Amino acid sequence: MAIITVDGQTFDVQEGHNLLQACLTHKLDLPYFCWHPAMGSVGACRQCAVIQYQDEDDERGRLVMACMTLAVDGTRISIEAGQAKEFRASVIEWLMENHPHDCPVCEEGGECHLQDMTVMTGHTTRRYRGQKRTFRNQYLGPFIGHEMNRCITCFRCVRYYHDYAGGDDLQAFGSRTRMFFGRESDGVLENEFAGNLVEVCPTGVFTDKPFSQTYTRKWDLQSAPSICPGCAVGCNTLPGARYGLLKRVHNRYHSDVNGYFLCDRGRFGSHFVNADARIRRAGVRAEDGVFEEIAIEDASVRLSEVLGQGDVIGIGSPRASLEANFALKSLVGEDNFVAGVADNENRLNELMVSIYRESGAHIPTLTDVEAADAVLVLGEDVLNTAPRVALALRQSVRNLSLEMATNAGIPEWQDAGVRGHAQDALNPLFIASIAPTRIDDIAADTLHGTPDVLAEAGFAIAHQIDSAFVAVELFNDVNNFVDAAVKALSEAKRPLIVSGTGCGSAALMQAAANIAWALKGRGGEAALLLTGQEANSTGVTLLGADLDLGSALRKLSTGDVKNVIVLENDLYRRAPAASVDAALDKADNVIVLDVLETPTIERATMVLPAAAYAESTGTFVNYEGRAQRFYQVFEADGATRPAWRYLTDAAKLAGRNDLRWDHVDEVVRACAGTDNLKGIQDVAPTADYRGRANLRIPRETHRASGRTAMHAHLNVHEPKTTVDEETPFSYSMEGLNGDQPGSLIPYVWSPGWNSNQSIFKFQQEVAGSLQGGEVGVRLLDVSANGTGLQNRFRDPPETDSGSTTADGMRLLPLYSIFGSDELSGFSPPIIERSSGPQLVLNPGEAHQLGLTVGGGVKSPGLGSFEVCVSSEMPRGYAGIVLGMRGSINVLPQDAVELMPDPSLKPKRPLDVIARGH
Amino acid sequence: MSELDLIQTLSHEEIQAIEIEIAHLPDRASAAIDALLIVQEHRGWVSDESLDAIARLLEMSPADLDSIATFYNLIYRKPVGRHVIMVCDSVSCYVMGCDKLCRQMEDKLGVKMGQTTPDDRFTLLPIVCLGACDRAPVMQIDEELIGPVAGDQLDQVLGRFE
Amino acid sequence: MDKPLTERIDACGGLVDMAAFEAAEGYATARRAVTEMTPQEIQEIVKEANLRGRGGAGFPTGVKWGFVPKDEHAGAGHKYLVCNADEMEPGTFKDRYLMEYDPHMLIEGMIIGAFAIQADKAYVFLRGEYHESYRLLNNAIAEAKAKGYLGEGIFGSSFDLELAVHRSAGRYICGEETALLNALEGKRAQPRTKPPFPPASGAWGRPTIVNNVETLCNVPAILQNGAEWFQDLGLGEDAGTKIYGVSGRVNNPGLWELPMGTTIREIIEQHAGGMQDGYELRGILPGGASTEFLIEEHFDLPMEYGTIQAAGSRMGTGTMILMDDSICPVDMSRNLQHFFAQESCGFCTPCREGLPWLEQLLLDIEEGRGQPGDLELLETNASLIGAPGNTFCLHATGAIEPLASALKYFREDFEAHIRDGRCPQAGH
Ligand SMILES: Cc1cc2nc3c(=O)[nH]c(=O)nc-3n(C[C@H](O)[C@H](O)[C@H](O)COP(=O)(O)O)c2cc1C
Ligand code: SF4
Ligand code: FES
């Protein structure tokens, strides 16, 4: 701790922080632009100027940039000194020379950091008489709009996109007063985290393109804390809605999970909530096979009648809330409940939980991932399956740079200094994957092969670290990778192993566990990150299901059980189409509760419209076993209700007394009765929570244009607002947003800070934990002693010699951040950004099979794909990008025949539409 | 771009010259400016195609290289004439009448500063102090320094550059 | 020997080639330094000689060399010596002269400098327009290499030194030593934050010394003749000789190697031959475009660091630009601001946005569109932009020096422009 004096007041500040961090930590209003809490200081904008005094007697002081000055004990500064204020006002005046006066039509208006700083510094009168410079904007793809004239040259965009996120197609061009930030030529921004530019840019240069299309001011957005449904990371989000539409998703700061950044699947995938394919009404299939709308009440009655007919199979879902899954499980009974995951994946999910349970290894948060000093990724293509992890890995490799800088006396936040000094020094990251990944550029070494080959390498690594673990024979080229990884992991202070269920291989996850256990056994630290594939994969696994999907489908197809309830799930993504068909053909009642029209809906006898995540309240459990609550952001249109409510209503009608829950808190309380899930009661306060002055927390800002305005074209009377029984939030601007627990922050705003930069007012210290406590409860924090674990996984896979092309090709699972995920696959910007179904194989084999790159390939029963090649694909194998809409999500075990499909017109990737500037 | 395309875009000579520069440096990307200058020497300017090829040779992205290229005024990202005339407009030459010289050059060539004559013979550019202030006002045509320049010598001087 | 830098050139009447250079005892000092002296000894002599940087800032060279961590503290890897031959300060043309006439002198200076800091790699960072220097330096380097003065085990010692010329691609900011390092690394020439200072972490993150051409050229003679000799060369406080230059309306513009401390008047009148007929001298920028104006009352001052600083300006590069009475101070200020605004790297706000505004105000005033209050606007902006530390590097500080002093010494001219709505000298 250091003590500094700011305008006569003393403050305790963190040793090693700079003065800007110190001032912001104490909630002082000191303007800035180029500094960013996650990216450090460069001293470009000169906005954070303060006066620093040498000692008590120094009355003149010296102007310094707070962001570039170390806060040492005894520092005396002034924010208020005339000289400092004059300089800061001038910085704004200089920036405004060229900044357009377009606030009324600018999307940033009302949440613009530049606007805030302009007001804060008091610059009002224009004295500059020259013309403003203008630029041509670029097409940057379906996610990001570009309006370069608004640029204030703070360099945040390139520093984020290039330096932080590792994108190499956005840069700063030119110099002096004509700096241009964009691509070399028009085209899609390739980086998977481009969307954060929207929040990183302090003005309206980079805008959320889908949001622009149905734009609403920030102050008019109704919002609530939410969790991204896109993958198992569970990033905290702030969806904003108006007029019954989900307008956009912004990052919700979480110091241990997503920090300041989301991936583009999460940000732009949310528009499935507004998709045309949304189910808005209940319906039953009539004689002629066409759906007829029925009232919700009637649907409940029918559902209760089905319940009266004996056994019903209930198929849950890893994309539905824990509450909905729990309600279904309670309704159909333990014996009839299926987790709703493909059988192999379900086993892997269970394996994941058991490894976590028994593992002495630490389950890392993303902050822990960023802190790792040697990493082995074993199999999982995290960029495409748990994207935010990949961004964290990009930070982890920089620890060596930071260490070198620290040794040279350069503070970590002095970003340019660190990079200049350490150049490109990186911590070791080893990536073993089926095909090349988009983070290979930061890898010390990569290994590509079938999951079995990768698993063998993993077993070998564990064995080399500790010979008590089972040994395997290896090929030469694998040996080098293994040796290097062993050395790096053994020497590391904070080694990390990353794996998951994505490769469909238990051996891989076992190998990962062995390595972590081996490292741990040597008395060191080791973190093990295993990820499932969906937002609630861990949740449904912890909830537990006695029946597996294959058996359930068999029970239906044999007629053992006649009725099935499918909760927010497309069975065709979970099992081979033939077995699903056989089951559903035979069933009397196929009752589907879902958000979107999936192929399963086509086979339903009754459909109930389920509320999407942003329209309901519930809990997801992320890869680390962290249960996190998402809240209803807005009231869904029409009949739509949270799925659990249909189930409890029907239960009541059926005379069941055990599901008498009217309220999400009651479901949560009941659910906490499950052994594994005790902690979920503590995830967030119950609906009766009230903040200061006994007020609710408002979903709308106090600046919101009145309710009257929203419906003025229909009626000028102010409509009554819904009273929210379920949550501590109000559906209005009434209430207080400020001192509640971290899990209950519906939007960020603070006086003078209309932009998202206001988040620092909610943090204990800059970039630290939220004042109200961090979000979520980790359900898996069990520390095992970890001894004797070397005997747990002793069966490394036996790799086959590879099949030959003549026998057909074996298939391997690949993923795409844009398309593999079911929900975001319905979001128009994601659809635009994603390619169609693709199959990747070795160029030599493609040639042998008469396939041309970019042409079509088909396989009986699997459909058609675009042909892609990679020389890294093992011979005899083809990778299929799973989960793309209209394509397959479960791979057949056997080899398949591949043949050209000249009729397929592959979806052209988005690319350059114009060149030059 | 394949290896073959690279060779077609850059000549062996260019690639060789660039590799020699790389040999002096700790990594390939450090030769960015040298490489741009070398290619420009051979082709007069750096086209998008050249830029892409150089970027590939240096194992960096075109955006990263263009970011560098557009910073420096001696890298031409647009075509220039056969001869580049740079007229110094910094203070010593200003004192000695470079404004007049610039006007005379513009009149003589029929183009404005920054433009190329329609016959592609000359590109006329302003330049900062050429480090020959004792010879002000000065200009440099291609690699030749010329100064002090009097208005009545211009025809004769330009005549030497076809 | 009282002209250590130019004596050989004078004697040859032109380019000093390898034969001439060696005939005049060239490389003998470097050989002695590398084979017989310790780096520490060399540093001590240069420190004692009080050689100050000739690139503009005047920092004591020996002291700077002393900041390079000794091997045991430097960690593994290269150390670098970089010669700043960017010479883009308007009005400055001395380094070109040295390189075009005596390239071996620079190479010898660099060998000694590199040995003194134990650098195994050295670069000449040469401005792109200096084609002749590029050819001559490369020739000279090849010759020196052939003789074993560069490369592995030079002069038969165990000391390796690789020397290469890096051609720059323009932009004044490249002369600023940290921007230069970025340019050398093949990056955009944005200045770097200090600390870390280059001697601790410079090119490619390694210990690096950046020295001006003239600075390094002085080193062989200092070693050859001793610190005391060098100190005695200067007339006043500062040691050695200086290449002074004059440009503008004088009879004989040019460069002269003269003892440090020669007066401004002597340089202008005796060496530059005085003003041309019909022109009166109104003021000078004593050491390049980024130094404050001096006027008649200062002309008897000796050109040395301390004295010129006390007079409110800077010695800078020691090459002065003369403003005669045919020149409008407002328009000359506009020309200067045009240069600095154009050459801003674009990184920091005051420089990037502030300087073009100043240029614009000056153009308005010059062309008769000046408004009451404009001078105050110029002054406040100038003081906010110009204070060292307000901007990221010293480029903007340098930009403001001539403007602030013009406003002080030629205020009448500015006021007249605004009052009369035109330039009194317009049409002249
Ligand atoms: C904007 C700017 C431009 C500069 N240009 C040059 C230059 O062209 N040549 C030079 O030697 N020094 C230049 N300098 C000074 C260098 O930063 C540095 O001080 C010098 O090269 C150190 O060498 P010395 O100690 O031998 O003088 C410049 C400084 C600034 C701030
Ligand atoms: S585009 Fe935005 S983020 Fe990037 S430099 Fe300009 S103002 Fe800053
Ligand atoms: S270039 Fe250094 S302050 Fe602008």
GROMACS .gro file of C-alpha atoms in nm, chain B residues 20-21 23-34 36-38 41 60 64-75 86 88-99 126-138 140-145, chain C residues 80 87-93 96 121 123 127-131 134-135 162 164-171 173-174 183-190 204 246-249 253-254 276 285 289 321-324 327-328 331-332 334-336 338-339 342-343 345:
model
  126
  937ILE     CA    1   2.031  -0.985  -4.751
  938GLU     CA    2   1.869  -0.716  -4.537
  940ALA     CA    3   2.033  -1.136  -4.258
  941HIS     CA    4   2.138  -0.820  -4.070
  942LEU     CA    5   1.831  -0.827  -3.849
  943PRO     CA    6   1.699  -1.035  -3.560
  944ASP     CA    7   1.372  -1.125  -3.736
  945ARG     CA    8   1.210  -1.108  -4.076
  946ALA     CA    9   0.950  -0.845  -3.998
  947SER     CA   10   1.225  -0.602  -3.897
  948ALA     CA   11   1.317  -0.576  -4.265
  949ALA     CA   12   0.978  -0.426  -4.351
  950ILE     CA   13   1.104  -0.083  -4.447
  951ASP     CA   14   1.408  -0.215  -4.633
  953LEU     CA   15   0.943  -0.182  -4.924
  954LEU     CA   16   1.228   0.039  -5.041
  955ILE     CA   17   1.387  -0.242  -5.241
  958GLU     CA   18   1.344   0.075  -5.636
  977MET     CA   19   0.347  -1.062  -4.154
  981ASP     CA   20   0.060  -0.479  -4.054
  982LEU     CA   21   0.288  -0.398  -4.346
  983ASP     CA   22   0.059  -0.133  -4.490
  984SER     CA   23   0.040   0.029  -4.151
  985ILE     CA   24   0.415   0.074  -4.176
  986ALA     CA   25   0.415   0.166  -4.544
  987THR     CA   26   0.161   0.443  -4.498
  988PHE     CA   27   0.358   0.599  -4.217
  989TYR     CA   28   0.660   0.685  -4.429
  990ASN     CA   29   0.650   0.951  -4.696
  991LEU     CA   30   0.921   0.793  -4.911
  992ILE     CA   31   0.714   0.479  -4.966
 1003MET     CA   32   1.114   1.676  -5.464
 1005CYS     CA   33   1.230   2.137  -5.045
 1006ASP     CA   34   0.980   2.358  -4.867
 1007SER     CA   35   1.143   2.376  -4.527
 1008VAL     CA   36   1.262   2.688  -4.359
 1009SER     CA   37   1.601   2.758  -4.517
 1010CYS     CA   38   1.464   2.707  -4.862
 1011TYR     CA   39   1.159   2.906  -4.764
 1012VAL     CA   40   1.384   3.197  -4.673
 1013MET     CA   41   1.555   3.159  -5.008
 1014GLY     CA   42   1.234   3.156  -5.208
 1015CYS     CA   43   1.111   2.797  -5.241
 1016ASP     CA   44   0.750   2.912  -5.265
 1043PRO     CA   45   0.717   1.876  -5.170
 1044ILE     CA   46   0.987   1.750  -4.936
 1045VAL     CA   47   1.118   1.851  -4.598
 1046CYS     CA   48   1.466   1.996  -4.558
 1047LEU     CA   49   1.703   1.802  -4.783
 1048GLY     CA   50   2.007   1.877  -4.572
 1049ALA     CA   51   2.159   2.106  -4.831
 1050CYS     CA   52   2.056   2.439  -4.691
 1051ASP     CA   53   2.369   2.614  -4.813
 1052ARG     CA   54   2.239   2.548  -5.161
 1053ALA     CA   55   1.884   2.673  -5.103
 1054PRO     CA   56   1.647   2.664  -5.270
 1055VAL     CA   57   1.713   2.303  -5.354
 1057GLN     CA   58   1.617   1.656  -5.571
 1058ILE     CA   59   1.531   1.477  -5.893
 1059ASP     CA   60   1.553   1.103  -5.847
 1060GLU     CA   61   1.888   1.071  -5.668
 1061GLU     CA   62   2.041   1.396  -5.786
 1062LEU     CA   63   2.052   1.702  -5.566
 1159TYR     CA   64   2.368  -0.208  -3.024
 1166GLU     CA   65   1.959   1.469  -4.017
 1167MET     CA   66   1.613   1.604  -4.083
 1168GLU     CA   67   1.620   1.911  -3.863
 1169PRO     CA   68   1.545   2.189  -4.112
 1170GLY     CA   69   1.848   2.410  -4.162
 1171THR     CA   70   2.090   2.131  -4.074
 1172PHE     CA   71   2.333   1.988  -4.327
 1175ARG     CA   72   2.569   1.480  -4.476
 1200LYS     CA   73   2.612  -0.478  -3.380
 1202TYR     CA   74   2.375   0.050  -3.754
 1206ARG     CA   75   1.783   0.931  -4.395
 1207GLY     CA   76   1.637   0.799  -4.718
 1208GLU     CA   77   1.717   1.097  -4.934
 1209TYR     CA   78   2.091   1.070  -4.872
 1210HIS     CA   79   2.172   0.849  -5.169
 1213TYR     CA   80   2.444   0.554  -4.872
 1214ARG     CA   81   2.675   0.460  -5.157
 1241GLU     CA   82   2.892  -0.602  -3.761
 1243ALA     CA   83   2.515  -0.209  -4.152
 1244VAL     CA   84   2.341   0.092  -4.296
 1245HIS     CA   85   1.968   0.116  -4.244
 1246ARG     CA   86   1.804   0.340  -4.498
 1247SER     CA   87   1.511   0.531  -4.359
 1248ALA     CA   88   1.196   0.604  -4.556
 1249GLY     CA   89   1.135   0.960  -4.447
 1250ARG     CA   90   0.963   1.142  -4.157
 1252ILE     CA   91   1.028   1.202  -3.618
 1253CYS     CA   92   1.269   0.921  -3.706
 1262ALA     CA   93   1.197   0.262  -3.736
 1263LEU     CA   94   1.513   0.056  -3.715
 1264GLU     CA   95   1.301  -0.238  -3.602
 1265GLY     CA   96   1.098  -0.192  -3.918
 1266LYS     CA   97   0.798  -0.047  -3.737
 1267ARG     CA   98   0.607   0.278  -3.746
 1268ALA     CA   99   0.832   0.548  -3.608
 1269GLN     CA  100   0.629   0.633  -3.305
 1283TRP     CA  101   1.481  -0.508  -3.001
 1325VAL     CA  102   2.470   2.927  -4.189
 1326SER     CA  103   2.185   2.934  -4.437
 1327GLY     CA  104   1.980   3.227  -4.557
 1328ARG     CA  105   2.061   3.553  -4.735
 1332PRO     CA  106   2.627   3.009  -4.694
 1333GLY     CA  107   2.803   2.697  -4.575
 1355GLN     CA  108   2.382   4.000  -4.906
 1364LEU     CA  109   1.721   3.028  -3.540
 1368ALA     CA  110   1.405   2.486  -3.695
 1400ILE     CA  111   1.894   2.987  -4.020
 1401LEU     CA  112   1.887   3.358  -4.086
 1402MET     CA  113   1.570   3.559  -4.115
 1403ASP     CA  114   1.625   3.878  -4.309
 1406ILE     CA  115   1.082   3.770  -4.465
 1407CYS     CA  116   0.755   3.810  -4.276
 1410ASP     CA  117   0.469   3.369  -4.261
 1411MET     CA  118   0.798   3.214  -4.156
 1413ARG     CA  119   0.354   2.946  -4.060
 1414ASN     CA  120   0.615   2.768  -4.270
 1415LEU     CA  121   0.771   2.625  -3.956
 1417HIS     CA  122   0.349   2.356  -4.144
 1418PHE     CA  123   0.661   2.146  -4.113
 1421GLN     CA  124   0.306   1.761  -4.111
 1422GLU     CA  125   0.580   1.570  -3.937
 1424CYS     CA  126   0.374   1.111  -3.586
   0.00000   0.00000   0.00000
